[in-house]
Coordinates of C-alpha atoms in Angstrom, one line a residue:
Chain A
X268 CA -23.2 -9.5 19.0
X269 CA -26.1 -7.2 19.6
X270 CA -26.7 -6.9 23.3
X271 CA -29.6 -8.3 25.3
X272 CA -30.1 -4.8 26.6
X273 CA -30.0 -3.1 23.3
X274 CA -31.8 -5.7 21.3
X275 CA -35.3 -5.5 22.6
X276 CA -35.7 -1.8 22.4
X277 CA -33.1 -0.6 20.0
X278 CA -33.8 -2.8 17.0
X279 CA -37.0 -1.2 15.9
X280 CA -35.2 2.1 15.4
X281 CA -33.3 0.7 12.4
X282 CA -36.5 -0.2 10.6
X283 CA -38.3 3.1 10.8
X284 CA -38.4 6.7 11.7
X285 CA -37.8 8.1 15.1
X286 CA -40.7 7.3 17.4
X287 CA -42.1 9.1 20.3
X288 CA -40.1 10.9 22.9
X289 CA -40.9 8.1 25.3
X290 CA -39.4 5.5 23.0
X291 CA -36.3 7.7 22.6
X292 CA -35.7 7.8 26.4
X293 CA -36.1 4.0 26.4
X294 CA -33.6 3.6 23.6
X295 CA -31.1 5.9 25.3
X296 CA -31.5 3.9 28.5
X297 CA -30.9 0.6 26.7
X298 CA -27.9 2.1 24.9
X299 CA -26.4 3.4 28.2
X300 CA -27.0 0.1 29.8
X301 CA -25.3 -1.8 27.0
X302 CA -22.2 0.6 27.1
X303 CA -22.1 0.3 30.9
X304 CA -22.2 -3.5 30.7
X305 CA -19.3 -3.4 28.1
X306 CA -21.5 -4.9 25.5
X307 CA -21.0 -4.1 21.8
X308 CA -23.2 -1.7 19.9
X309 CA -23.9 -3.0 16.4
X310 CA -25.0 -1.2 13.2
X311 CA -28.7 -1.9 13.6
X312 CA -28.9 -0.9 17.2
X313 CA -30.2 2.5 18.2
X314 CA -27.4 4.9 19.1
X315 CA -27.3 8.6 20.0
X316 CA -26.7 10.9 17.0
X317 CA -23.6 12.4 18.6
X318 CA -22.2 8.9 19.2
X319 CA -22.7 8.1 15.5
X320 CA -21.2 11.3 14.4
X321 CA -18.2 10.9 16.6
X322 CA -17.5 7.4 15.3
X323 CA -17.9 8.5 11.7
X324 CA -15.4 11.3 12.3
X325 CA -12.9 9.0 14.1
X326 CA -13.2 6.0 11.8
X327 CA -13.0 8.1 8.7
X328 CA -10.0 10.0 10.0
X329 CA -8.4 6.6 10.8
X330 CA -9.2 5.3 7.3
X331 CA -7.8 8.5 5.7
X332 CA -4.6 8.2 7.7
X333 CA -4.1 4.7 6.3
X334 CA -4.3 5.8 2.7
X335 CA -2.4 9.1 3.1
X336 CA 0.1 7.2 5.2
X337 CA 0.9 5.1 2.1
X338 CA 2.6 8.1 0.5
X339 CA 5.6 8.7 2.8
X340 CA 6.6 5.0 2.6
X341 CA 5.7 4.4 -1.0
X342 CA 8.2 7.2 -1.6
X343 CA 11.0 4.7 -0.9
X344 CA 9.6 1.6 -2.7
X345 CA 11.5 2.3 -5.9
X346 CA 14.7 3.0 -4.0
X347 CA 14.8 0.2 -1.4
X348 CA 18.4 -1.0 -1.0
X349 CA 17.8 -4.7 -1.1
X350 CA 15.2 -6.9 -2.7
X351 CA 14.2 -8.3 0.7
X352 CA 13.5 -4.8 2.0
X353 CA 11.7 -3.9 -1.1
X354 CA 9.3 -6.8 -0.8
X355 CA 8.7 -6.0 2.9
X356 CA 7.9 -2.4 2.1
X357 CA 5.6 -3.2 -0.8
X358 CA 3.7 -5.7 1.4
X359 CA 3.4 -3.1 4.1
X360 CA 2.0 -0.4 1.8
X361 CA -0.4 -2.9 0.4
X362 CA -1.5 -3.8 4.0
X363 CA -2.2 -0.1 4.6
X364 CA -4.5 0.1 1.5
X365 CA -6.2 -3.0 3.0
X366 CA -6.6 -1.3 6.4
X367 CA -8.1 1.7 4.6
X368 CA -10.7 -0.7 3.0
X369 CA -11.6 -2.3 6.4
X370 CA -12.0 1.1 8.0
X371 CA -14.1 2.6 5.2
X372 CA -16.3 -0.5 5.5
X373 CA -16.6 0.0 9.2
X374 CA -17.6 3.6 8.6
X375 CA -20.2 2.6 6.1
X376 CA -22.0 0.6 8.7
X377 CA -22.9 3.9 10.3
X378 CA -24.7 5.1 7.2
X379 CA -22.1 7.0 5.3
X380 CA -20.3 6.0 2.0
X381 CA -16.7 5.8 1.0
X382 CA -17.2 8.3 -1.8
X383 CA -18.7 10.8 0.6
X384 CA -15.8 10.3 3.1
X385 CA -13.2 10.6 0.3
X386 CA -14.9 13.8 -0.8
X387 CA -14.5 15.2 2.7
X388 CA -10.9 14.2 2.8
X389 CA -10.2 15.8 -0.5
X390 CA -11.9 19.0 0.4
X391 CA -10.1 19.2 3.8
X392 CA -13.3 18.8 5.8
X393 CA -12.0 15.6 7.4
X394 CA -8.5 15.2 8.6
X395 CA -5.8 12.4 8.7
X396 CA -3.1 11.9 11.2
X397 CA -0.7 14.8 11.5
X398 CA 2.3 12.5 11.4
X399 CA 2.0 11.9 7.6
X400 CA 2.7 15.5 6.9
X401 CA 6.4 14.9 7.6
X402 CA 8.7 13.9 4.8
X403 CA 10.7 10.6 4.4
X404 CA 14.2 12.0 3.6
X405 CA 16.3 8.9 3.9
X406 CA 15.9 5.1 3.8
X407 CA 16.1 5.0 7.6
X408 CA 12.9 7.0 7.8
X409 CA 11.1 3.8 6.7
X410 CA 12.5 2.1 9.8
X411 CA 11.7 5.0 12.1
X412 CA 8.1 5.0 10.8
X413 CA 7.8 1.3 11.4
X414 CA 9.2 1.5 14.9
X415 CA 7.9 4.8 16.2
X416 CA 4.8 5.7 14.1
X417 CA 3.4 2.2 13.9
X418 CA 4.4 1.7 17.5
X419 CA 2.4 4.8 18.5
X420 CA -0.5 3.7 16.3
X421 CA -0.6 0.3 18.0
X422 CA -0.5 1.9 21.5
X423 CA -3.5 3.9 20.4
X424 CA -5.3 1.1 18.7
X425 CA -4.9 -1.9 21.0
X426 CA -7.5 -0.3 23.4
X427 CA -9.7 0.3 20.4
X428 CA -10.1 -3.5 20.0
X429 CA -12.4 -3.1 23.0
X430 CA -14.2 -0.1 21.7
X431 CA -17.9 -0.1 22.3
X432 CA -18.8 0.0 18.6
X433 CA -18.5 -3.6 17.3
X434 CA -17.5 -3.1 13.6
X435 CA -14.7 -0.7 14.6
X436 CA -13.5 -3.0 17.4
X437 CA -13.3 -5.9 15.0
X438 CA -11.5 -3.9 12.3
X439 CA -9.0 -2.9 15.0
X440 CA -8.3 -6.6 15.9
X441 CA -7.3 -7.3 12.3
X442 CA -5.4 -4.0 11.8
X443 CA -3.4 -4.4 15.1
X444 CA -2.2 -7.9 14.1
X445 CA -0.7 -6.6 10.9
X446 CA 0.6 -3.3 12.5
X447 CA 2.5 -5.3 15.1
X448 CA 4.2 -7.2 12.4
X449 CA 5.1 -3.9 10.6
X450 CA 6.4 -2.5 13.8
X451 CA 8.8 -5.4 14.4
X452 CA 10.0 -5.1 10.8
X453 CA 10.7 -1.4 11.2
X454 CA 12.6 -2.1 14.4
X455 CA 14.6 -4.8 12.7
X456 CA 15.4 -2.4 9.8
X457 CA 16.8 0.2 12.2
X458 CA 18.7 -2.4 14.1
X459 CA 20.4 -3.5 10.8
X460 CA 21.3 0.2 10.1
X461 CA 22.4 0.8 13.7
X462 CA 24.8 -2.1 13.6
X463 CA 25.9 -1.4 10.0
X464 CA 28.5 1.1 8.8
X465 CA 29.0 4.4 10.5
X466 CA 27.1 6.1 7.7
X467 CA 24.2 3.7 8.2
X468 CA 24.2 4.2 12.0
X469 CA 24.2 8.0 11.5
X470 CA 21.3 7.7 9.1
X471 CA 19.3 5.7 11.7
X472 CA 20.0 8.2 14.4
X473 CA 19.1 11.1 12.2
X474 CA 15.7 9.5 11.4
X475 CA 14.9 8.8 15.0
X476 CA 15.8 12.4 15.9
X477 CA 13.3 13.7 13.3
X478 CA 10.5 11.2 14.0
X479 CA 10.5 11.1 17.8
X480 CA 8.6 14.2 18.6
X481 CA 6.1 14.0 15.8
X482 CA 5.4 10.4 17.0
X483 CA 4.6 11.7 20.5
X484 CA 2.2 14.2 18.9
X485 CA 0.2 11.3 17.4
X486 CA -1.5 10.8 20.8
X487 CA -3.2 14.2 20.3
X488 CA -3.3 17.3 22.5
X489 CA -2.8 17.2 26.2
X490 CA -5.8 16.0 28.2
X491 CA -6.8 19.4 29.3
X492 CA -7.0 20.6 25.7
X493 CA -8.7 17.5 24.2
X494 CA -12.2 18.5 23.4
X495 CA -13.7 15.1 22.5
X496 CA -11.9 13.0 25.1
X497 CA -14.3 13.0 28.1
X498 CA -17.4 12.1 25.9
X499 CA -15.5 9.4 24.0
X500 CA -14.3 7.8 27.2
X501 CA -17.9 7.9 28.6
X502 CA -19.1 6.1 25.5
X503 CA -16.1 3.7 25.8
X504 CA -14.9 4.6 22.3
X505 CA -11.7 5.6 24.0
X506 CA -10.4 3.7 27.0
X507 CA -7.4 5.8 28.0
X508 CA -6.6 9.5 27.9
X509 CA -4.1 11.0 25.4
X510 CA -1.5 11.6 28.0
X511 CA -1.8 8.1 29.5
X512 CA -1.2 6.5 26.2
X513 CA 1.6 8.9 25.4
X514 CA 3.3 8.0 28.7
X515 CA 2.8 4.3 28.0
X516 CA 4.5 4.8 24.6
X517 CA 7.5 6.6 26.0
X518 CA 8.0 3.9 28.7
X519 CA 7.9 1.2 26.0
X520 CA 10.3 3.1 23.6
X521 CA 13.1 4.0 26.0
X522 CA 14.4 0.5 26.5
X523 CA 13.9 -0.3 22.9
X524 CA 16.0 2.7 21.9
X525 CA 18.7 1.4 24.2
X526 CA 18.8 -2.0 22.7
X527 CA 18.8 -0.4 19.2
X528 CA 21.9 1.5 20.2
X529 CA 20.2 4.8 19.4
X530 CA 19.3 7.8 21.5
X531 CA 16.1 9.7 21.8
X532 CA 16.4 13.4 21.2
X533 CA 15.1 14.6 24.6
X534 CA 17.6 15.9 27.2
X535 CA 14.8 15.9 29.8
X536 CA 14.1 12.2 29.4
X537 CA 14.8 10.5 32.8
X538 CA 13.4 7.7 34.8
X539 CA 11.2 8.9 37.7
X540 CA 11.6 6.4 40.5
X541 CA 8.7 7.8 42.4
X542 CA 6.2 7.6 39.6
X543 CA 7.7 4.4 38.1
X544 CA 7.5 6.1 34.7
X545 CA 9.7 8.3 32.6
X546 CA 9.6 12.0 32.7
X547 CA 10.1 13.7 29.4
X548 CA 10.4 17.1 27.8
X549 CA 7.7 19.4 26.6
X550 CA 6.1 18.8 23.2
X551 CA 6.2 21.8 20.8
X552 CA 2.4 22.3 20.7
X553 CA 2.8 25.3 18.4
X554 CA 4.2 22.9 15.7
X555 CA 1.4 20.4 16.4
X556 CA -1.3 22.9 15.9
X557 CA 0.4 24.4 12.8
X558 CA 0.6 20.9 11.2
X559 CA -3.0 20.3 12.1
X560 CA -4.0 23.6 10.4
X561 CA -2.3 22.5 7.2
X562 CA 1.0 24.2 7.7
X563 CA 3.2 21.1 8.1
X564 CA 6.0 20.3 5.7
X565 CA 4.0 18.0 3.4
X566 CA 0.3 18.8 4.0
X567 CA -0.1 20.4 0.6
X568 CA 1.9 17.7 -1.2
X569 CA 0.0 14.8 0.4
X570 CA -3.5 16.1 -0.4
X571 CA -2.5 17.2 -3.9
X572 CA -1.2 13.7 -4.7
X573 CA -4.3 12.0 -3.2
X574 CA -6.6 14.3 -5.2
X575 CA -4.6 13.8 -8.4
X576 CA -4.7 10.0 -8.1
X577 CA -8.5 10.3 -7.6
X578 CA -9.1 12.7 -10.4
X579 CA -6.8 10.9 -12.9
X580 CA -8.6 7.7 -12.0
X581 CA -12.1 9.0 -12.6
X582 CA -12.2 7.7 -16.2
X583 CA -11.2 4.2 -14.9
X584 CA -14.0 4.2 -12.3
X585 CA -16.5 5.5 -14.9
X586 CA -15.4 2.7 -17.3
X587 CA -15.9 0.0 -14.6
X588 CA -19.3 1.5 -13.8
X589 CA -20.4 1.6 -17.5
X590 CA -19.2 -1.9 -18.1
X591 CA -21.0 -3.2 -15.0
X592 CA -24.2 -1.4 -16.1
X593 CA -24.0 -3.0 -19.5
X594 CA -23.4 -6.4 -18.1
X595 CA -25.5 -6.3 -14.9
X596 CA -26.4 -9.7 -13.9
X597 CA -23.1 -10.9 -15.3
X598 CA -19.8 -11.3 -13.4
X599 CA -18.0 -8.4 -15.0
X600 CA -18.6 -6.0 -12.1
X601 CA -17.6 -8.3 -9.3
X602 CA -15.4 -6.5 -6.7
X603 CA -16.2 -3.0 -8.0
X604 CA -19.5 -2.3 -6.4
X605 CA -18.2 0.6 -4.4
X606 CA -16.8 2.9 -7.1
X607 CA -18.4 6.3 -7.2
X608 CA -20.1 6.4 -10.5
X609 CA -21.7 3.0 -10.0
X610 CA -23.6 4.3 -7.0
X611 CA -25.0 7.3 -8.9
Chain B
X94 CA 31.7 -10.3 -10.2
X95 CA 29.3 -13.1 -10.7
X96 CA 27.1 -11.1 -13.0
X97 CA 29.8 -11.0 -15.7
X98 CA 31.3 -14.3 -14.8
X99 CA 28.2 -16.4 -15.3
X100 CA 26.8 -14.8 -18.3
X101 CA 28.5 -17.1 -20.7
X102 CA 26.5 -20.2 -19.6
X103 CA 23.2 -20.7 -21.5
X104 CA 21.3 -21.6 -18.3
X105 CA 22.2 -18.3 -16.8
X106 CA 21.0 -16.4 -19.9
X107 CA 17.6 -17.9 -19.4
X108 CA 17.6 -17.3 -15.7
X109 CA 18.5 -13.7 -16.2
X110 CA 15.9 -13.2 -18.9
X111 CA 13.1 -14.5 -16.8
X112 CA 14.4 -13.0 -13.6
X113 CA 14.9 -9.5 -15.1
X114 CA 11.5 -9.5 -16.6
X115 CA 9.9 -10.1 -13.2
X116 CA 12.2 -7.7 -11.4
X117 CA 11.7 -4.8 -13.8
X118 CA 7.9 -5.2 -14.2
X119 CA 7.6 -5.5 -10.4
X120 CA 9.5 -2.2 -10.1
X121 CA 7.2 -0.4 -12.5
X122 CA 4.1 -1.7 -10.7
X123 CA 5.6 -0.5 -7.4
X124 CA 5.6 3.0 -8.9
X125 CA 1.8 2.9 -8.7
X126 CA 1.7 2.7 -4.9
X127 CA -0.4 5.7 -3.7
X128 CA -1.5 6.6 -7.2
X129 CA -4.0 4.0 -8.2
X130 CA -7.5 5.0 -9.5
X131 CA -9.3 3.1 -6.7
X132 CA -8.2 1.5 -3.4
X133 CA -8.8 -2.0 -4.6
X134 CA -6.3 -1.4 -7.3
X135 CA -3.7 -0.3 -4.8
X136 CA -4.0 -3.7 -3.3
X137 CA -4.1 -5.6 -6.6
X138 CA -1.2 -3.8 -8.3
X139 CA 1.0 -4.2 -5.2
X140 CA 0.0 -7.8 -5.0
X141 CA 1.1 -8.5 -8.5
X142 CA 4.3 -6.5 -8.0
X143 CA 5.0 -8.7 -4.9
X144 CA 4.4 -11.9 -6.8
X145 CA 6.8 -10.8 -9.5
X146 CA 9.4 -9.7 -7.0
X147 CA 9.2 -13.1 -5.4
X148 CA 9.8 -14.8 -8.7
X149 CA 12.7 -12.4 -9.5
X150 CA 14.3 -13.2 -6.2
X151 CA 14.2 -17.0 -6.8
X152 CA 15.4 -16.7 -10.3
X153 CA 18.2 -14.2 -9.7
X154 CA 19.4 -16.4 -6.8
X155 CA 19.7 -19.3 -9.2
X156 CA 22.3 -17.1 -11.1
X157 CA 24.2 -15.6 -8.1
X158 CA 23.5 -13.0 -5.3
X159 CA 20.1 -11.4 -5.9
X160 CA 21.1 -8.0 -4.7
X161 CA 24.4 -7.9 -6.5
X162 CA 22.5 -8.9 -9.7
X163 CA 19.7 -6.3 -9.2
X164 CA 21.7 -3.4 -7.9
X165 CA 25.2 -3.6 -9.4
X166 CA 24.7 -4.5 -13.0
X167 CA 24.5 -1.7 -15.5
X168 CA 21.9 -1.2 -18.2
X169 CA 23.7 -3.2 -20.9
X170 CA 23.8 -6.3 -18.7
X171 CA 20.1 -6.5 -18.0
X172 CA 18.3 -9.1 -20.1
X173 CA 14.6 -8.1 -19.6
X174 CA 12.2 -7.5 -22.4
X175 CA 11.8 -3.9 -23.5
X176 CA 8.0 -4.4 -22.9
X177 CA 8.4 -4.6 -19.1
X178 CA 10.6 -1.5 -18.8
X179 CA 8.0 0.7 -20.6
X180 CA 6.8 3.5 -18.3
X181 CA 3.4 3.0 -16.6
X182 CA 1.6 5.7 -18.7
X183 CA -2.1 5.9 -17.9
X184 CA -3.9 3.0 -16.3
X185 CA -4.7 1.6 -19.8
X186 CA -1.0 1.5 -20.7
X187 CA -0.3 -0.4 -17.5
X188 CA -3.1 -2.8 -18.2
X189 CA -2.1 -3.3 -21.8
X190 CA 1.5 -4.1 -20.7
X191 CA 0.1 -6.4 -18.1
X192 CA -2.2 -8.1 -20.5
X193 CA 0.5 -8.8 -23.1
X194 CA 3.0 -9.9 -20.4
X195 CA 0.8 -12.0 -18.2
X196 CA -0.7 -13.9 -21.1
X197 CA 2.9 -14.7 -22.2
X198 CA 4.1 -15.5 -18.7
X199 CA 1.2 -17.8 -18.1
X200 CA 1.6 -19.7 -21.3
X201 CA 5.4 -19.9 -20.7
X202 CA 5.2 -21.1 -17.0
X203 CA 2.4 -23.6 -17.8
X204 CA 4.7 -25.2 -20.3
X205 CA 7.8 -25.1 -18.0
X206 CA 5.8 -26.5 -15.1
X207 CA 4.8 -29.5 -17.2
X208 CA 8.5 -30.3 -18.1
X209 CA 11.3 -31.4 -15.8
X210 CA 13.8 -28.7 -16.6
X211 CA 15.5 -26.4 -14.0
X212 CA 12.5 -24.0 -14.1
X213 CA 9.8 -26.6 -13.3
X214 CA 9.7 -26.1 -9.5
X215 CA 9.5 -22.3 -9.8
X216 CA 7.1 -22.5 -12.7
X217 CA 4.7 -24.8 -10.7
X218 CA 4.3 -22.0 -8.1
X219 CA 4.4 -19.1 -10.6
X220 CA 1.8 -20.6 -12.8
X221 CA -0.8 -20.0 -10.1
X222 CA 0.3 -16.4 -9.6
X223 CA 0.3 -15.7 -13.3
X224 CA -3.2 -17.1 -13.7
X225 CA -4.3 -14.5 -11.2
X226 CA -2.4 -11.7 -13.0
X227 CA -3.8 -12.8 -16.3
X228 CA -7.3 -12.7 -14.9
X229 CA -6.8 -9.3 -13.5
X230 CA -5.5 -7.9 -16.8
X231 CA -8.3 -9.6 -18.8
X232 CA -11.0 -8.2 -16.5
X233 CA -9.7 -4.7 -16.8
X234 CA -9.3 -5.1 -20.6
X235 CA -13.0 -6.0 -20.7
X236 CA -14.0 -3.1 -18.5
X237 CA -11.9 -0.5 -20.3
X238 CA -12.5 -1.9 -23.8
X239 CA -16.2 -2.2 -23.2
X240 CA -16.7 0.7 -20.8
X241 CA -17.0 4.3 -21.9
X242 CA -15.9 5.9 -25.2
X243 CA -13.0 7.4 -23.4
X244 CA -11.8 4.2 -21.8
X245 CA -12.2 2.4 -25.1
X246 CA -10.1 4.8 -27.0
X247 CA -7.4 4.9 -24.2
X248 CA -7.3 1.1 -24.2
X249 CA -6.9 1.0 -27.9
X250 CA -4.2 3.6 -27.9
X251 CA -2.3 1.7 -25.2
X252 CA -2.6 -1.7 -27.0
X253 CA -1.3 0.0 -30.2
X254 CA 1.6 1.8 -28.5
X255 CA 3.0 -1.4 -26.9
X256 CA 2.3 -3.7 -29.7
X257 CA 5.8 -3.2 -31.3
X258 CA 7.4 -4.6 -28.1
X259 CA 5.5 -7.9 -28.2
X260 CA 7.5 -9.7 -30.8
X261 CA 10.5 -9.9 -28.5
X262 CA 8.7 -12.3 -26.2
X263 CA 9.0 -15.0 -28.9
X264 CA 12.6 -14.7 -29.7
X265 CA 14.5 -17.8 -28.7
X266 CA 16.4 -17.6 -25.4
X267 CA 19.5 -19.8 -24.8
X268 CA 18.6 -22.4 -22.1
X269 CA 14.9 -21.8 -22.2
X270 CA 13.5 -25.1 -23.4
X271 CA 10.3 -24.0 -25.1
X272 CA 9.1 -23.7 -28.7
X273 CA 8.8 -20.0 -29.3
X274 CA 6.6 -20.3 -32.4
X275 CA 4.1 -22.6 -30.6
X276 CA 4.1 -20.2 -27.6
X277 CA 3.4 -17.3 -29.9
X278 CA 0.5 -19.1 -31.5
X279 CA -1.1 -19.8 -28.1
X280 CA -0.4 -16.3 -27.0
X281 CA -2.0 -14.8 -30.1
X282 CA -5.1 -17.0 -29.7
X283 CA -5.5 -16.1 -26.0
X284 CA -5.0 -12.4 -26.7
X285 CA -7.4 -12.4 -29.7
X286 CA -10.1 -14.1 -27.6
X287 CA -9.9 -11.4 -24.8
X288 CA -9.8 -8.5 -27.2
X289 CA -12.7 -9.9 -29.1
X290 CA -14.8 -10.1 -25.9
X291 CA -13.7 -6.5 -25.1
X292 CA -14.9 -5.4 -28.5
X293 CA -11.3 -4.5 -29.5
X294 CA -9.3 -5.7 -32.5
X295 CA -5.7 -7.0 -32.5
X296 CA -3.5 -4.1 -33.2
X297 CA -1.8 -3.9 -36.6
X298 CA 1.7 -3.1 -37.6
X299 CA 5.1 -4.7 -36.9
X300 CA 5.8 -6.5 -33.6
X301 CA 9.5 -6.5 -34.1
X302 CA 11.9 -4.1 -35.9
X303 CA 15.6 -3.5 -36.4
X304 CA 15.8 -2.6 -32.7
X305 CA 12.9 -4.2 -31.0
X306 CA 13.7 -7.8 -32.2
X307 CA 15.2 -9.4 -29.2
X308 CA 17.0 -6.2 -28.2
X309 CA 16.3 -6.3 -24.5
X310 CA 17.5 -9.9 -24.3
X311 CA 20.8 -8.6 -25.7
X312 CA 21.1 -5.7 -23.2
X313 CA 19.8 -3.1 -25.7
X314 CA 17.1 -1.1 -23.9
X315 CA 14.9 1.9 -24.3
X316 CA 15.9 5.3 -22.9
X317 CA 13.6 5.3 -19.9
X318 CA 15.3 2.2 -18.6
X319 CA 18.5 3.9 -17.6
X320 CA 16.6 6.3 -15.4
X321 CA 14.7 3.4 -13.8
X322 CA 18.0 1.8 -12.8
X323 CA 19.4 5.1 -11.6
X324 CA 16.5 5.3 -9.1
X325 CA 16.5 1.6 -8.2
X326 CA 20.2 1.3 -7.6
X327 CA 21.2 4.7 -6.2
X328 CA 21.0 3.9 -2.5
X329 CA 22.5 0.5 -2.7
X330 CA 25.4 1.9 -4.8
X331 CA 26.0 4.8 -2.4
X332 CA 27.0 2.4 0.4
X333 CA 29.3 -0.2 -1.2
X334 CA 29.6 -3.4 0.8
X335 CA 26.9 -2.4 3.3
X336 CA 24.2 -4.8 4.3
X337 CA 20.6 -3.8 4.9

């Protein structure tokens, strides 16, 4: 819902060019008031350019993470060890494509296009979550991703359901429901392995050992090195700092690991009575920055596969566009309005 | 093992034929995940794969333990059509395979749903799914056939390449209470109508041969199939007796 505060002054901005400086100040005031009152900013409302740019960057990165994140899990679809697990995994990867679609749509409300965003992903100008640059080496990794990676994502995303930008907040409500389901399935997968044969238990432990630290890195750099944090919190795009969310995640995971019968690979992990929270070891930030720079185990492979799928699909998108153009007014193009060539 | 013990009954032959078709085509579609030409197709192909996997699980469970049947039979015991095991190829090959098969499956399940045989309950549900699959394949056949020069020639090449595997769908299967000749007539009419709208002709050439005639139904498969099974079954076979 557009806000009472924003509506009166902000709406005209969407219909025309920027007005006088006086109007600009008024719009800024209305925007600030709406954010302060915890109201939602909607696509046609005036918003500061930097707010718009930050949201585009964040939502696009989120969308890219969903579609790159399909790869490490899709890696195991053809090898899933039971038909039930195969069906669950296929449904999950399908959901991720759907999340990518919601998020690209949310980004498009800010005046950008899916093609433009994909271009930026393919050329490395926009990033995706560092976690997907790690390989899935065993079946247990599928469970570890569900439990830890989706768990970290949910911890990050639940507060985003109250984000100040309406379309993003609403996308997050839908995404979080499905993610919670995936997370429980991942946990249940690990539980079956942990309680299975000794080989299965060892497979589960090995996966948790490899995914634990990268999952903690998903919350981003420490607060004192996070360049966008303060502004994003002021705009109520973010509601909690990276370190707060990371701490919350650790505190959630420790008892879950215990009931799984698995250990977390951190000798410094202990309960701190005074803080009422867990203390934990130091993250290898060198590794984090290397992965972010493109030097992780799978950065090259992930981007290459994404670009190949896109390039090899070009003739298909062109065919859909050509067909739609020939039959415009007909029903043939339904559902394919967003392909690149059709826009051109 | 139930897979060998039950093969003698005619009802099981039909169950395995239909179940294996769905299982193997689902597997092939699953290979597309992360590789589709557009995000909407990631969703659509996975959706179809999931429907087929659901059908396979019900059917295989009618014959025994679904996992034992999927993961512990060898190549010569699978009863799927050679058509569904064909590699994905380019998007046109996948669509051509899907068009041939979903038209067949839709006609088949429509007929089975109308009867009162053992497949009627499954068919009643599956007929709705196959109508969606058919629609998806038809829409893409129209887009590719009547799209660009390139898409048209790719679609034609794909239809031609897979044509020789289509005769097998109309070989009689023990325990499957349908008239294959009538099914084939309806299939040809439906296919001809779609291809006509797409500006494409029915491929020419034989639809069966010394090997393609009912071969898959007898456990005689094409070479890529062994590799598909190696990948599909490897993990399950590496941990005998484990549950997942």
